[in-house]
PDB file of C-alpha atoms in Angstrom:
ATOM      1  CA  MET A  22     -19.439  61.064  20.836  1.00 43.00           C
ATOM      2  CA  LYS A  23     -17.442  58.034  21.968  1.00 49.00           C
ATOM      3  CA  LEU A  24     -19.438  55.409  23.843  1.00 54.00           C
ATOM      4  CA  PRO A  25     -17.855  53.113  26.434  1.00 57.00           C
ATOM      5  CA  ALA A  26     -16.419  49.855  25.155  1.00 56.00           C
ATOM      6  CA  ALA A  27     -18.902  47.045  24.752  1.00 64.00           C
ATOM      7  CA  ASN A  28     -18.684  44.255  27.304  1.00 75.00           C
ATOM      8  CA  ALA A  29     -19.802  40.740  26.325  1.00 78.00           C
ATOM      9  CA  ASP A  30     -21.021  40.147  29.885  1.00 89.00           C
ATOM     10  CA  ALA A  31     -22.902  43.445  30.142  1.00 93.00           C
ATOM     11  CA  CYS A  32     -26.337  43.571  31.674  1.00 96.00           C
ATOM     12  CA  ILE A  33     -29.230  45.978  32.023  1.00 98.00           C
ATOM     13  CA  TRP A  34     -30.146  47.689  35.307  1.00 98.00           C
ATOM     14  CA  VAL A  35     -33.546  49.324  35.690  1.00 98.00           C
ATOM     15  CA  ASP A  36     -34.392  52.065  38.171  1.00 96.00           C
ATOM     16  CA  ALA A  37     -37.805  50.462  38.356  1.00 95.00           C
ATOM     17  CA  ASP A  38     -39.815  52.570  40.809  1.00 88.00           C
ATOM     18  CA  ALA A  39     -40.862  55.030  38.096  1.00 86.00           C
ATOM     19  CA  CYS A  40     -40.178  53.018  34.954  1.00 94.00           C
ATOM     20  CA  PRO A  41     -43.258  52.765  32.685  1.00 95.00           C
ATOM     21  CA  VAL A  42     -44.786  49.307  32.290  1.00 95.00           C
ATOM     22  CA  ALA A  43     -44.404  49.505  28.509  1.00 96.00           C
ATOM     23  CA  ILE A  44     -40.635  49.931  28.891  1.00 97.00           C
ATOM     24  CA  LYS A  45     -40.391  47.010  31.322  1.00 97.00           C
ATOM     25  CA  GLU A  46     -42.250  44.836  28.816  1.00 97.00           C
ATOM     26  CA  ILE A  47     -39.783  45.778  26.056  1.00 98.00           C
ATOM     27  CA  LEU A  48     -36.916  44.893  28.390  1.00 98.00           C
ATOM     28  CA  PHE A  49     -38.465  41.545  29.375  1.00 98.00           C
ATOM     29  CA  ARG A  50     -38.796  40.550  25.702  1.00 97.00           C
ATOM     30  CA  ALA A  51     -35.248  41.697  24.948  1.00 97.00           C
ATOM     31  CA  ALA A  52     -33.892  39.709  27.911  1.00 97.00           C
ATOM     32  CA  GLU A  53     -35.296  36.476  26.501  1.00 97.00           C
ATOM     33  CA  ARG A  54     -34.477  37.206  22.869  1.00 97.00           C
ATOM     34  CA  GLU A  55     -30.882  38.319  23.516  1.00 96.00           C
ATOM     35  CA  GLN A  56     -30.244  36.247  26.657  1.00 96.00           C
ATOM     36  CA  VAL A  57     -29.120  39.319  28.571  1.00 97.00           C
ATOM     37  CA  GLN A  58     -29.609  39.800  32.313  1.00 97.00           C
ATOM     38  CA  VAL A  59     -32.184  42.484  33.192  1.00 98.00           C
ATOM     39  CA  THR A  60     -32.336  43.485  36.854  1.00 98.00           C
ATOM     40  CA  LEU A  61     -35.072  45.727  38.175  1.00 98.00           C
ATOM     41  CA  VAL A  62     -34.255  47.589  41.383  1.00 97.00           C
ATOM     42  CA  ALA A  63     -37.027  49.184  43.441  1.00 96.00           C
ATOM     43  CA  ASN A  64     -38.111  49.826  46.997  1.00 93.00           C
ATOM     44  CA  GLN A  65     -41.337  47.911  46.429  1.00 92.00           C
ATOM     45  CA  PHE A  66     -42.184  44.378  45.345  1.00 92.00           C
ATOM     46  CA  LEU A  67     -42.085  43.968  41.575  1.00 92.00           C
ATOM     47  CA  ARG A  68     -43.753  41.224  39.616  1.00 90.00           C
ATOM     48  CA  THR A  69     -41.470  39.846  36.907  1.00 94.00           C
ATOM     49  CA  PRO A  70     -42.068  37.164  34.321  1.00 95.00           C
ATOM     50  CA  PRO A  71     -40.618  33.717  34.954  1.00 94.00           C
ATOM     51  CA  SER A  72     -37.234  33.951  33.256  1.00 95.00           C
ATOM     52  CA  ARG A  73     -33.656  33.087  34.075  1.00 96.00           C
ATOM     53  CA  PHE A  74     -32.724  36.454  32.521  1.00 97.00           C
ATOM     54  CA  VAL A  75     -35.024  38.718  34.562  1.00 97.00           C
ATOM     55  CA  ARG A  76     -34.783  39.391  38.270  1.00 97.00           C
ATOM     56  CA  ALA A  77     -35.868  42.020  40.746  1.00 97.00           C
ATOM     57  CA  ILE A  78     -34.059  43.388  43.767  1.00 96.00           C
ATOM     58  CA  GLN A  79     -36.195  44.994  46.448  1.00 96.00           C
ATOM     59  CA  VAL A  80     -34.286  47.532  48.524  1.00 95.00           C
ATOM     60  CA  PRO A  81     -35.443  49.223  51.739  1.00 93.00           C
ATOM     61  CA  GLY A  82     -37.480  52.388  51.357  1.00 86.00           C
ATOM     62  CA  GLY A  83     -35.601  55.634  51.568  1.00 84.00           C
ATOM     63  CA  PHE A  84     -34.250  58.486  49.533  1.00 82.00           C
ATOM     64  CA  ASP A  85     -32.128  57.223  46.599  1.00 87.00           C
ATOM     65  CA  VAL A  86     -31.663  53.715  48.079  1.00 93.00           C
ATOM     66  CA  ALA A  87     -32.468  52.043  44.733  1.00 94.00           C
ATOM     67  CA  ASP A  88     -30.159  54.481  42.938  1.00 93.00           C
ATOM     68  CA  ALA A  89     -27.310  53.678  45.333  1.00 95.00           C
ATOM     69  CA  GLU A  90     -27.838  49.943  44.794  1.00 96.00           C
ATOM     70  CA  ILE A  91     -27.592  50.351  41.025  1.00 97.00           C
ATOM     71  CA  ALA A  92     -24.571  52.655  41.261  1.00 96.00           C
ATOM     72  CA  ASN A  93     -22.782  50.127  43.493  1.00 97.00           C
ATOM     73  CA  ARG A  94     -23.453  47.161  41.198  1.00 97.00           C
ATOM     74  CA  VAL A  95     -23.138  48.644  37.700  1.00 97.00           C
ATOM     75  CA  ALA A  96     -20.104  47.680  35.626  1.00 95.00           C
ATOM     76  CA  VAL A  97     -18.367  49.055  32.559  1.00 93.00           C
ATOM     77  CA  GLY A  98     -20.524  48.555  29.472  1.00 93.00           C
ATOM     78  CA  ASP A  99     -23.778  47.931  31.364  1.00 96.00           C
ATOM     79  CA  LEU A 100     -26.940  49.810  30.429  1.00 97.00           C
ATOM     80  CA  VAL A 101     -28.957  51.622  33.099  1.00 97.00           C
ATOM     81  CA  VAL A 102     -32.547  52.674  32.444  1.00 98.00           C
ATOM     82  CA  THR A 103     -33.379  55.667  34.632  1.00 96.00           C
ATOM     83  CA  GLN A 104     -35.119  59.016  34.740  1.00 91.00           C
ATOM     84  CA  ASP A 105     -32.804  60.103  37.551  1.00 91.00           C
ATOM     85  CA  ILE A 106     -30.167  62.528  36.240  1.00 90.00           C
ATOM     86  CA  PRO A 107     -27.754  62.188  39.217  1.00 91.00           C
ATOM     87  CA  LEU A 108     -27.871  58.380  38.905  1.00 94.00           C
ATOM     88  CA  ALA A 109     -27.212  58.693  35.172  1.00 94.00           C
ATOM     89  CA  ALA A 110     -24.158  60.838  35.961  1.00 93.00           C
ATOM     90  CA  GLN A 111     -22.867  58.257  38.455  1.00 94.00           C
ATOM     91  CA  VAL A 112     -23.156  55.314  36.077  1.00 95.00           C
ATOM     92  CA  ILE A 113     -21.618  57.243  33.185  1.00 93.00           C
ATOM     93  CA  ALA A 114     -18.656  58.026  35.442  1.00 93.00           C
ATOM     94  CA  LYS A 115     -18.269  54.263  36.019  1.00 94.00           C
ATOM     95  CA  GLY A 116     -18.176  53.529  32.269  1.00 92.00           C
ATOM     96  CA  ALA A 117     -21.764  52.390  31.823  1.00 93.00           C
ATOM     97  CA  LEU A 118     -24.460  53.862  29.598  1.00 93.00           C
ATOM     98  CA  ALA A 119     -27.659  55.457  30.829  1.00 95.00           C
ATOM     99  CA  VAL A 120     -30.873  55.899  28.906  1.00 96.00           C
ATOM    100  CA  HIS A 121     -34.121  57.612  29.905  1.00 95.00           C
ATOM    101  CA  PRO A 122     -37.305  55.536  29.457  1.00 96.00           C
ATOM    102  CA  ARG A 123     -38.311  58.114  26.814  1.00 95.00           C
ATOM    103  CA  GLY A 124     -35.239  57.174  24.764  1.00 96.00           C
ATOM    104  CA  GLU A 125     -32.816  59.987  25.597  1.00 93.00           C
ATOM    105  CA  LEU A 126     -29.279  58.615  25.800  1.00 92.00           C
ATOM    106  CA  PHE A 127     -27.324  60.314  28.565  1.00 91.00           C
ATOM    107  CA  THR A 128     -23.665  60.693  27.581  1.00 87.00           C
ATOM    108  CA  PRO A 129     -20.519  62.240  29.036  1.00 83.00           C
ATOM    109  CA  ASP A 130     -21.104  65.082  26.551  1.00 81.00           C
ATOM    110  CA  THR A 131     -24.681  65.826  27.691  1.00 82.00           C
ATOM    111  CA  ILE A 132     -24.893  64.876  31.354  1.00 72.00           C
ATOM    112  CA  ALA A 133     -23.407  68.109  32.760  1.00 65.00           C
ATOM    113  CA  GLN A 134     -26.012  70.158  30.901  1.00 70.00           C
ATOM    114  CA  ARG A 135     -28.816  67.856  32.099  1.00 67.00           C
ATOM    115  CA  LEU A 136     -27.577  68.141  35.710  1.00 58.00           C
ATOM    116  CA  GLY A 137     -27.506  71.936  35.404  1.00 59.00           C
ATOM    117  CA  MET A 138     -31.046  72.038  34.013  1.00 64.00           C
ATOM    118  CA  ARG A 139     -32.274  69.690  36.734  1.00 59.00           C
ATOM    119  CA  ASP A 140     -30.764  71.914  39.437  1.00 61.00           C
ATOM    120  CA  PHE A 141     -32.225  75.042  37.825  1.00 53.00           C
ATOM    121  CA  MET A 142     -35.718  73.532  37.691  1.00 59.00           C
ATOM    122  CA  GLU A 143     -35.377  72.421  41.315  1.00 72.00           C
ATOM    123  CA  GLU A 144     -34.509  76.000  42.316  1.00 66.00           C
ATOM    124  CA  LEU A 145     -37.558  77.306  40.474  1.00 61.00           C
ATOM    125  CA  ARG A 146     -39.823  74.803  42.214  1.00 62.00           C
ATOM    126  CA  GLY A 147     -38.210  75.726  45.554  1.00 73.00           C
ATOM    127  CA  ALA A 148     -39.081  79.377  44.860  1.00 75.00           C
ATOM    128  CA  GLY A 149     -42.721  78.429  44.286  1.00 72.00           C
ATOM    129  CA  VAL A 150     -42.718  78.536  40.484  1.00 68.00           C
ATOM    130  CA  ASP A 151     -45.066  75.987  38.919  1.00 71.00           C
ATOM    131  CA  THR A 152     -42.841  74.225  36.376  1.00 61.00           C
ATOM    132  CA  GLY A 153     -45.506  71.720  35.372  1.00 67.00           C
ATOM    133  CA  GLY A 154     -44.953  68.007  35.182  1.00 63.00           C
ATOM    134  CA  PRO A 155     -43.610  65.743  32.484  1.00 69.00           C
ATOM    135  CA  ALA A 156     -45.635  65.221  29.335  1.00 76.00           C
ATOM    136  CA  ALA A 157     -47.716  62.062  29.087  1.00 83.00           C
ATOM    137  CA  PHE A 158     -45.794  58.967  27.975  1.00 86.00           C
ATOM    138  CA  HIS A 159     -46.384  58.692  24.233  1.00 89.00           C
ATOM    139  CA  PRO A 160     -45.905  55.820  21.744  1.00 92.00           C
ATOM    140  CA  ARG A 161     -43.069  57.838  20.142  1.00 95.00           C
ATOM    141  CA  ASP A 162     -41.284  57.763  23.538  1.00 95.00           C
ATOM    142  CA  LYS A 163     -41.630  53.993  23.617  1.00 96.00           C
ATOM    143  CA  GLN A 164     -40.229  53.778  20.075  1.00 97.00           C
ATOM    144  CA  ALA A 165     -37.310  56.095  20.902  1.00 97.00           C
ATOM    145  CA  PHE A 166     -36.437  53.881  23.878  1.00 98.00           C
ATOM    146  CA  ALA A 167     -36.694  50.714  21.780  1.00 97.00           C
ATOM    147  CA  ASN A 168     -34.353  52.268  19.194  1.00 97.00           C
ATOM    148  CA  GLN A 169     -31.718  53.122  21.837  1.00 96.00           C
ATOM    149  CA  LEU A 170     -32.029  49.632  23.316  1.00 97.00           C
ATOM    150  CA  ASP A 171     -31.550  48.078  19.868  1.00 97.00           C
ATOM    151  CA  VAL A 172     -28.321  50.057  19.375  1.00 95.00           C
ATOM    152  CA  TRP A 173     -26.985  48.850  22.743  1.00 95.00           C
ATOM    153  CA  LEU A 174     -28.027  45.259  22.039  1.00 95.00           C
ATOM    154  CA  ALA A 175     -26.277  45.352  18.650  1.00 94.00           C
ATOM    155  CA  ARG A 176     -23.064  46.441  20.388  1.00 92.00           C
ATOM    156  CA  LEU A 177     -23.543  43.612  22.910  1.00 92.00           C
ATOM    157  CA  ARG A 178     -23.929  41.067  20.099  1.00 93.00           C
ATOM    158  CA  GLN A 179     -20.712  42.353  18.483  1.00 91.00           C
ATOM    159  CA  ALA A 180     -18.828  42.067  21.784  1.00 89.00           C
ATOM    160  CA  ARG A 181     -20.093  38.512  22.243  1.00 90.00           C
ATOM    161  CA  LYS A 182     -18.963  37.529  18.732  1.00 89.00           C
ATOM    162  CA  ALA A 183     -15.532  39.034  19.363  1.00 87.00           C
ATOM    163  CA  ARG A 184     -15.107  37.174  22.668  1.00 76.00           C
ATOM    164  CA  PRO A 185     -12.386  34.515  22.384  1.00 73.00           C
ATOM    165  CA  SER A 186     -13.636  30.930  22.488  1.00 64.00           C
ATOM    166  CA  PRO A 187     -12.789  28.992  25.672  1.00 62.00           C
TER     167      PRO A 187
END
């Protein structure tokens, strides 16, 4: 699997309405440690730590408004943290990476299958089939996310080292 080229100015976008607190905390620490911009986007007020590397954008309420904001702003090489499969597909198409808060990396190779499964499950729910909900967030999910984030941050560090000096 070929990942998009690293971008020394890349940042992290968070679909924050449903992002677990534990994942936000990992991102806040990474923002300070790596001096990378983390932007949370949600349709509600979000409390963020005082940091020049962390900000929140509150969008109006409405279906997929936060997703549209992220999709409009994301750039090649950025990382998007989302549980939303259609948003993941949009950002991958723009040359960014998408990762689920449970650590699953969405890629050009896997996103079509994930979209198909999402649509299938939606059809089942529409037909009245109880598909159950997601499993409880587990420490192994947090670790899987942290591992994916570390891989992306390592690529960011390499891109920054390779950037020509002014």
